[in-house]
Every structure is written in structure tokens, then in C-alpha cells.
Amino acid sequence: MPAEKITSKVRIREILEQAKFCWKHQGQNALLMAIHEGLLKKKVSFPLLEFAAREMALWIPENEQLAFTDTLVATKEMGSYVIAGIILQLRLPLHLEQSIQGACTYIVTGDQWYICDIIGERVLGHALVTFPEKTIPLLKQLAKYSDKWIVRAIGVATHYAVKKGLSPKFVEIVFKLLLSLSNATDFHVKKGIG
């Protein structure tokens, strides 16, 4: 039997209200189970999952958000990476380095190109377009990382940021960073750097 398809914000809000109720009365595990069954086991578009993440970030206390995203991505459901990516993105203004570090952890442990791309765009890419002065030095550090997915994520982040209007003076800097990685031999890294 195919998974139920969810196509409206109204339905997302209903699922989130139920999840919030479970969380308030039974704790974090009940919240995780409600999100897992209500959203992650269903067919839900990425924009609706992003909407759900933004809604949840309004009522999950800041000091509990990372524990939630950690347990969420442990399900290894594709949608969990979208939700975790948006929650980390929302934390960027106050917790830039911590959010990027969390994104890198999810990318490495996820060990798949699509996880790298989902998280890379939503966290590193958004950080680059929003806070380029603070993010570029971090990307330069990550370029030395031994994990292929982290190196690929630099390309993913750059492509996203350029598409979203990164200032030309920063485009030149990150383009040079990508050029410095152009001798990569791994297929996934080459594809991500483009």
C-alpha cells in the first residue's frame, strides 16, 4: 500500500498539533514518534517539510532543538534531513558555527549524496548567502576536511548561494575556493563542485 500523500499546510498543521500534544504530555520520544509516523512515513514535498520545520522551531525550545534534530536524523528518513536542515538554518543567526558543525556531522554520518545536498543547501548554502563574511573562513577550513561529502557540500553551498544572489565580491572568493578543489578525483566531489 503506497504511503499517504500530504499536500496542504492545513494537514501539516493538524499533524503538528497532534505531535505537540504528544510532546507536552509524553515527552521528546512521543514527539519524535508523532513526526516519524505523521510526516516522515508519508509522501510530503520538501517545501511542506520545510514549513513543518519552521512551525516546530517556534515551539520546541532552543535548548531542546539539537537533541530533537539528532534523534530525527537517526531515523535515516529522507524527510528528517530536510526538517533538521531547516531547524539548523533557523539557528544560524545566533549559532552559526554550531549549526554548520551539526550540518557537517549529519552529512558525514548520512554518507549519501542526497543527504549532503539537502543539508548542504539548507545550512551551509544559506549561511553563505546570509553571513558570507563569517561563513567563507569556515568553508575554507572545511575544504581541508578528509570526508568527500564535506568537500562536496562546499560546492553545493556555493551553487545554492550564487543562485540565491550571493554578492559578486564573495562569488569570486568562493569560486577560487572551488577552483582549489578542482583536482579532486572522487566522482561525488567532482559532481558537487561542478
PDB file of C-alpha atoms in Angstrom:
ATOM      1  CA  MET A   1       0.000   0.000   0.000  1.00  0.00           C
ATOM      2  CA  PRO A   2       1.535   3.344  -1.030  1.00  0.00           C
ATOM      3  CA  ALA A   3       2.254   5.971   1.585  1.00  0.00           C
ATOM      4  CA  GLU A   4      -0.368   8.650   2.174  1.00  0.00           C
ATOM      5  CA  LYS A   5       0.385  11.855   0.296  1.00  0.00           C
ATOM      6  CA  ILE A   6       0.144  15.112   2.259  1.00  0.00           C
ATOM      7  CA  THR A   7      -0.343  18.175   0.101  1.00  0.00           C
ATOM      8  CA  SER A   8      -1.575  21.009   2.310  1.00  0.00           C
ATOM      9  CA  LYS A   9      -0.323  23.223   5.099  1.00  0.00           C
ATOM     10  CA  VAL A  10      -3.658  22.683   6.844  1.00  0.00           C
ATOM     11  CA  ARG A  11      -2.925  18.951   7.096  1.00  0.00           C
ATOM     12  CA  ILE A  12       0.657  19.667   8.210  1.00  0.00           C
ATOM     13  CA  ARG A  13      -0.661  21.926  10.982  1.00  0.00           C
ATOM     14  CA  GLU A  14      -3.064  19.183  12.142  1.00  0.00           C
ATOM     15  CA  ILE A  15      -0.215  16.667  12.332  1.00  0.00           C
ATOM     16  CA  LEU A  16       1.973  19.174  14.175  1.00  0.00           C
ATOM     17  CA  GLU A  17      -0.782  19.962  16.689  1.00  0.00           C
ATOM     18  CA  GLN A  18      -1.050  16.252  17.461  1.00  0.00           C
ATOM     19  CA  ALA A  19       2.751  15.980  17.712  1.00  0.00           C
ATOM     20  CA  LYS A  20       2.904  18.999  20.020  1.00  0.00           C
ATOM     21  CA  PHE A  21       0.195  17.473  22.217  1.00  0.00           C
ATOM     22  CA  CYS A  22       2.158  14.192  22.421  1.00  0.00           C
ATOM     23  CA  TRP A  23       5.341  16.092  23.260  1.00  0.00           C
ATOM     24  CA  LYS A  24       3.696  18.172  26.017  1.00  0.00           C
ATOM     25  CA  HIS A  25       2.123  15.115  27.659  1.00  0.00           C
ATOM     26  CA  GLN A  26       4.632  12.348  26.960  1.00  0.00           C
ATOM     27  CA  GLY A  27       7.969  13.996  26.135  1.00  0.00           C
ATOM     28  CA  GLN A  28      10.536  14.094  23.350  1.00  0.00           C
ATOM     29  CA  ASN A  29      10.210  10.429  22.300  1.00  0.00           C
ATOM     30  CA  ALA A  30       6.474  10.865  21.768  1.00  0.00           C
ATOM     31  CA  LEU A  31       7.181  13.951  19.640  1.00  0.00           C
ATOM     32  CA  LEU A  32       9.680  12.014  17.542  1.00  0.00           C
ATOM     33  CA  MET A  33       7.247   9.144  17.034  1.00  0.00           C
ATOM     34  CA  ALA A  34       4.432  11.514  16.068  1.00  0.00           C
ATOM     35  CA  ILE A  35       6.648  13.287  13.496  1.00  0.00           C
ATOM     36  CA  HIS A  36       8.026   9.989  12.216  1.00  0.00           C
ATOM     37  CA  GLU A  37       4.602   8.449  11.700  1.00  0.00           C
ATOM     38  CA  GLY A  38       2.770  11.660  10.786  1.00  0.00           C
ATOM     39  CA  LEU A  39       5.260  13.149   8.314  1.00  0.00           C
ATOM     40  CA  LEU A  40       8.325  11.052   7.606  1.00  0.00           C
ATOM     41  CA  LYS A  41       6.452   7.864   6.700  1.00  0.00           C
ATOM     42  CA  LYS A  42       4.172   9.823   4.350  1.00  0.00           C
ATOM     43  CA  LYS A  43       4.802  11.397   0.956  1.00  0.00           C
ATOM     44  CA  VAL A  44       5.418  15.059   1.758  1.00  0.00           C
ATOM     45  CA  SER A  45       7.088  17.587  -0.548  1.00  0.00           C
ATOM     46  CA  PHE A  46      10.262  19.305   0.623  1.00  0.00           C
ATOM     47  CA  PRO A  47       8.571  22.747   0.800  1.00  0.00           C
ATOM     48  CA  LEU A  48       5.905  21.319   3.136  1.00  0.00           C
ATOM     49  CA  LEU A  49       8.560  19.624   5.276  1.00  0.00           C
ATOM     50  CA  GLU A  50      10.395  22.963   5.446  1.00  0.00           C
ATOM     51  CA  PHE A  51       7.143  24.619   6.525  1.00  0.00           C
ATOM     52  CA  ALA A  52       6.707  21.950   9.222  1.00  0.00           C
ATOM     53  CA  ALA A  53      10.261  22.554  10.461  1.00  0.00           C
ATOM     54  CA  ARG A  54       9.676  26.310  10.737  1.00  0.00           C
ATOM     55  CA  GLU A  55       6.477  25.698  12.676  1.00  0.00           C
ATOM     56  CA  MET A  56       8.141  23.245  15.067  1.00  0.00           C
ATOM     57  CA  ALA A  57      11.047  25.620  15.679  1.00  0.00           C
ATOM     58  CA  LEU A  58       8.511  28.089  17.086  1.00  0.00           C
ATOM     59  CA  TRP A  59       7.516  25.795  19.939  1.00  0.00           C
ATOM     60  CA  ILE A  60      10.434  23.420  20.512  1.00  0.00           C
ATOM     61  CA  PRO A  61      12.627  25.319  22.993  1.00  0.00           C
ATOM     62  CA  GLU A  62      16.006  26.360  21.602  1.00  0.00           C
ATOM     63  CA  ASN A  63      17.868  24.249  24.162  1.00  0.00           C
ATOM     64  CA  GLU A  64      15.984  21.109  23.016  1.00  0.00           C
ATOM     65  CA  GLN A  65      16.185  21.650  19.246  1.00  0.00           C
ATOM     66  CA  LEU A  66      19.520  19.910  18.637  1.00  0.00           C
ATOM     67  CA  ALA A  67      18.547  16.845  20.669  1.00  0.00           C
ATOM     68  CA  PHE A  68      15.385  16.709  18.543  1.00  0.00           C
ATOM     69  CA  THR A  69      17.233  17.016  15.225  1.00  0.00           C
ATOM     70  CA  ASP A  70      19.800  14.410  16.348  1.00  0.00           C
ATOM     71  CA  THR A  71      17.092  11.862  17.116  1.00  0.00           C
ATOM     72  CA  LEU A  72      15.183  12.821  13.972  1.00  0.00           C
ATOM     73  CA  VAL A  73      18.097  12.185  11.589  1.00  0.00           C
ATOM     74  CA  ALA A  74      18.818   8.914  13.410  1.00  0.00           C
ATOM     75  CA  THR A  75      15.625   7.626  11.711  1.00  0.00           C
ATOM     76  CA  LYS A  76      17.512   7.965   8.390  1.00  0.00           C
ATOM     77  CA  GLU A  77      14.290   9.043   6.667  1.00  0.00           C
ATOM     78  CA  MET A  78      14.953  11.467   3.814  1.00  0.00           C
ATOM     79  CA  GLY A  79      12.485  13.999   5.183  1.00  0.00           C
ATOM     80  CA  SER A  80      14.303  14.059   8.517  1.00  0.00           C
ATOM     81  CA  TYR A  81      17.262  15.752   6.837  1.00  0.00           C
ATOM     82  CA  VAL A  82      15.029  18.449   5.371  1.00  0.00           C
ATOM     83  CA  ILE A  83      13.487  19.203   8.772  1.00  0.00           C
ATOM     84  CA  ALA A  84      16.841  19.090  10.582  1.00  0.00           C
ATOM     85  CA  GLY A  85      18.407  21.295   7.893  1.00  0.00           C
ATOM     86  CA  ILE A  86      15.769  23.982   8.304  1.00  0.00           C
ATOM     87  CA  ILE A  87      15.978  23.923  12.103  1.00  0.00           C
ATOM     88  CA  LEU A  88      19.759  24.322  11.873  1.00  0.00           C
ATOM     89  CA  GLN A  89      19.235  27.101   9.310  1.00  0.00           C
ATOM     90  CA  LEU A  90      16.945  28.960  11.701  1.00  0.00           C
ATOM     91  CA  ARG A  91      19.646  28.711  14.373  1.00  0.00           C
ATOM     92  CA  LEU A  92      22.336  30.285  12.134  1.00  0.00           C
ATOM     93  CA  PRO A  93      21.920  33.911  13.283  1.00  0.00           C
ATOM     94  CA  LEU A  94      22.762  33.021  16.897  1.00  0.00           C
ATOM     95  CA  HIS A  95      24.652  29.736  16.480  1.00  0.00           C
ATOM     96  CA  LEU A  96      26.436  29.883  13.112  1.00  0.00           C
ATOM     97  CA  GLU A  97      29.456  27.695  13.861  1.00  0.00           C
ATOM     98  CA  GLN A  98      27.444  25.217  15.938  1.00  0.00           C
ATOM     99  CA  SER A  99      24.856  24.879  13.159  1.00  0.00           C
ATOM    100  CA  ILE A 100      27.499  24.342  10.492  1.00  0.00           C
ATOM    101  CA  GLN A 101      29.231  21.772  12.700  1.00  0.00           C
ATOM    102  CA  GLY A 102      25.904  19.992  13.222  1.00  0.00           C
ATOM    103  CA  ALA A 103      25.262  20.034   9.485  1.00  0.00           C
ATOM    104  CA  CYS A 104      28.674  18.505   8.844  1.00  0.00           C
ATOM    105  CA  THR A 105      28.006  15.760  11.379  1.00  0.00           C
ATOM    106  CA  TYR A 106      24.717  14.891   9.651  1.00  0.00           C
ATOM    107  CA  ILE A 107      26.388  14.962   6.232  1.00  0.00           C
ATOM    108  CA  VAL A 108      29.227  12.646   7.294  1.00  0.00           C
ATOM    109  CA  THR A 109      27.039  10.175   9.192  1.00  0.00           C
ATOM    110  CA  GLY A 110      24.388  10.246   6.447  1.00  0.00           C
ATOM    111  CA  ASP A 111      27.029   9.155   3.916  1.00  0.00           C
ATOM    112  CA  GLN A 112      24.831   9.735   0.829  1.00  0.00           C
ATOM    113  CA  TRP A 113      24.975  12.347  -1.931  1.00  0.00           C
ATOM    114  CA  TYR A 114      21.368  13.421  -1.427  1.00  0.00           C
ATOM    115  CA  ILE A 115      21.881  13.976   2.320  1.00  0.00           C
ATOM    116  CA  CYS A 116      24.930  16.084   1.534  1.00  0.00           C
ATOM    117  CA  ASP A 117      22.875  18.146  -0.905  1.00  0.00           C
ATOM    118  CA  ILE A 118      19.789  18.510   1.310  1.00  0.00           C
ATOM    119  CA  ILE A 119      21.797  19.661   4.337  1.00  0.00           C
ATOM    120  CA  GLY A 120      24.466  21.477   2.316  1.00  0.00           C
ATOM    121  CA  GLU A 121      21.953  23.789   0.647  1.00  0.00           C
ATOM    122  CA  ARG A 122      19.789  24.436   3.685  1.00  0.00           C
ATOM    123  CA  VAL A 123      22.590  25.078   6.175  1.00  0.00           C
ATOM    124  CA  LEU A 124      25.938  25.830   4.526  1.00  0.00           C
ATOM    125  CA  GLY A 125      24.402  27.430   1.424  1.00  0.00           C
ATOM    126  CA  HIS A 126      22.018  29.573   3.447  1.00  0.00           C
ATOM    127  CA  ALA A 127      24.838  30.547   5.817  1.00  0.00           C
ATOM    128  CA  LEU A 128      26.991  31.568   2.850  1.00  0.00           C
ATOM    129  CA  VAL A 129      24.346  33.774   1.250  1.00  0.00           C
ATOM    130  CA  THR A 130      23.228  35.268   4.583  1.00  0.00           C
ATOM    131  CA  PHE A 131      26.521  35.593   6.501  1.00  0.00           C
ATOM    132  CA  PRO A 132      29.273  35.400   3.853  1.00  0.00           C
ATOM    133  CA  GLU A 133      31.990  37.123   5.917  1.00  0.00           C
ATOM    134  CA  LYS A 134      31.628  34.591   8.736  1.00  0.00           C
ATOM    135  CA  THR A 135      30.919  31.558   6.550  1.00  0.00           C
ATOM    136  CA  ILE A 136      33.703  31.776   3.950  1.00  0.00           C
ATOM    137  CA  PRO A 137      36.507  31.200   6.507  1.00  0.00           C
ATOM    138  CA  LEU A 138      34.580  28.161   7.789  1.00  0.00           C
ATOM    139  CA  LEU A 139      34.211  26.798   4.247  1.00  0.00           C
ATOM    140  CA  LYS A 140      37.956  27.257   3.723  1.00  0.00           C
ATOM    141  CA  GLN A 141      38.564  25.145   6.835  1.00  0.00           C
ATOM    142  CA  LEU A 142      36.093  22.518   5.615  1.00  0.00           C
ATOM    143  CA  ALA A 143      37.889  22.352   2.247  1.00  0.00           C
ATOM    144  CA  LYS A 144      40.760  20.631   4.082  1.00  0.00           C
ATOM    145  CA  TYR A 145      38.412  18.009   5.525  1.00  0.00           C
ATOM    146  CA  SER A 146      39.147  14.407   4.573  1.00  0.00           C
ATOM    147  CA  ASP A 147      35.497  13.393   4.112  1.00  0.00           C
ATOM    148  CA  LYS A 148      34.329  13.572   0.483  1.00  0.00           C
ATOM    149  CA  TRP A 149      30.807  14.627   1.463  1.00  0.00           C
ATOM    150  CA  ILE A 150      32.049  17.710   3.319  1.00  0.00           C
ATOM    151  CA  VAL A 151      34.116  18.766   0.310  1.00  0.00           C
ATOM    152  CA  ARG A 152      31.129  18.154  -1.957  1.00  0.00           C
ATOM    153  CA  ALA A 153      28.958  20.241   0.408  1.00  0.00           C
ATOM    154  CA  ILE A 154      31.179  23.279  -0.256  1.00  0.00           C
ATOM    155  CA  GLY A 155      30.241  23.059  -3.934  1.00  0.00           C
ATOM    156  CA  VAL A 156      26.572  22.522  -3.107  1.00  0.00           C
ATOM    157  CA  ALA A 157      26.607  25.531  -0.749  1.00  0.00           C
ATOM    158  CA  THR A 158      28.333  27.724  -3.322  1.00  0.00           C
ATOM    159  CA  HIS A 159      25.927  26.806  -6.109  1.00  0.00           C
ATOM    160  CA  TYR A 160      22.963  27.491  -3.824  1.00  0.00           C
ATOM    161  CA  ALA A 161      24.341  30.834  -2.604  1.00  0.00           C
ATOM    162  CA  VAL A 162      25.161  32.060  -6.108  1.00  0.00           C
ATOM    163  CA  LYS A 163      21.674  31.065  -7.286  1.00  0.00           C
ATOM    164  CA  LYS A 164      20.165  32.955  -4.326  1.00  0.00           C
ATOM    165  CA  GLY A 165      22.084  36.167  -5.062  1.00  0.00           C
ATOM    166  CA  LEU A 166      25.448  35.995  -3.301  1.00  0.00           C
ATOM    167  CA  SER A 167      27.252  39.318  -3.774  1.00  0.00           C
ATOM    168  CA  PRO A 168      29.754  39.217  -6.707  1.00  0.00           C
ATOM    169  CA  LYS A 169      32.721  40.056  -4.455  1.00  0.00           C
ATOM    170  CA  PHE A 170      32.005  36.914  -2.426  1.00  0.00           C
ATOM    171  CA  VAL A 171      31.266  34.848  -5.545  1.00  0.00           C
ATOM    172  CA  GLU A 172      34.815  35.465  -6.695  1.00  0.00           C
ATOM    173  CA  ILE A 173      36.237  34.281  -3.356  1.00  0.00           C
ATOM    174  CA  VAL A 174      34.215  31.063  -3.258  1.00  0.00           C
ATOM    175  CA  PHE A 175      34.852  30.416  -6.956  1.00  0.00           C
ATOM    176  CA  LYS A 176      38.590  30.496  -6.196  1.00  0.00           C
ATOM    177  CA  LEU A 177      37.949  28.102  -3.311  1.00  0.00           C
ATOM    178  CA  LEU A 178      36.146  25.719  -5.677  1.00  0.00           C
ATOM    179  CA  LEU A 179      38.977  26.018  -8.193  1.00  0.00           C
ATOM    180  CA  SER A 180      41.419  24.993  -5.465  1.00  0.00           C
ATOM    181  CA  LEU A 181      39.390  21.783  -5.112  1.00  0.00           C
ATOM    182  CA  SER A 182      39.174  21.069  -8.854  1.00  0.00           C
ATOM    183  CA  ASN A 183      41.837  18.357  -8.749  1.00  0.00           C
ATOM    184  CA  ALA A 184      39.535  16.129  -6.685  1.00  0.00           C
ATOM    185  CA  THR A 185      39.228  12.645  -8.104  1.00  0.00           C
ATOM    186  CA  ASP A 186      36.129  11.370  -6.282  1.00  0.00           C
ATOM    187  CA  PHE A 187      33.054  11.312  -8.545  1.00  0.00           C
ATOM    188  CA  HIS A 188      30.714  12.767  -5.912  1.00  0.00           C
ATOM    189  CA  VAL A 189      33.104  15.593  -5.041  1.00  0.00           C
ATOM    190  CA  LYS A 190      33.643  16.495  -8.715  1.00  0.00           C
ATOM    191  CA  LYS A 191      29.883  16.446  -9.311  1.00  0.00           C
ATOM    192  CA  GLY A 192      29.210  18.653  -6.260  1.00  0.00           C
ATOM    193  CA  ILE A 193      31.895  21.165  -7.174  1.00  0.00           C
ATOM    194  CA  GLY A 194      30.613  21.186 -10.753  1.00  0.00           C
TER     195      GLY A 194
END
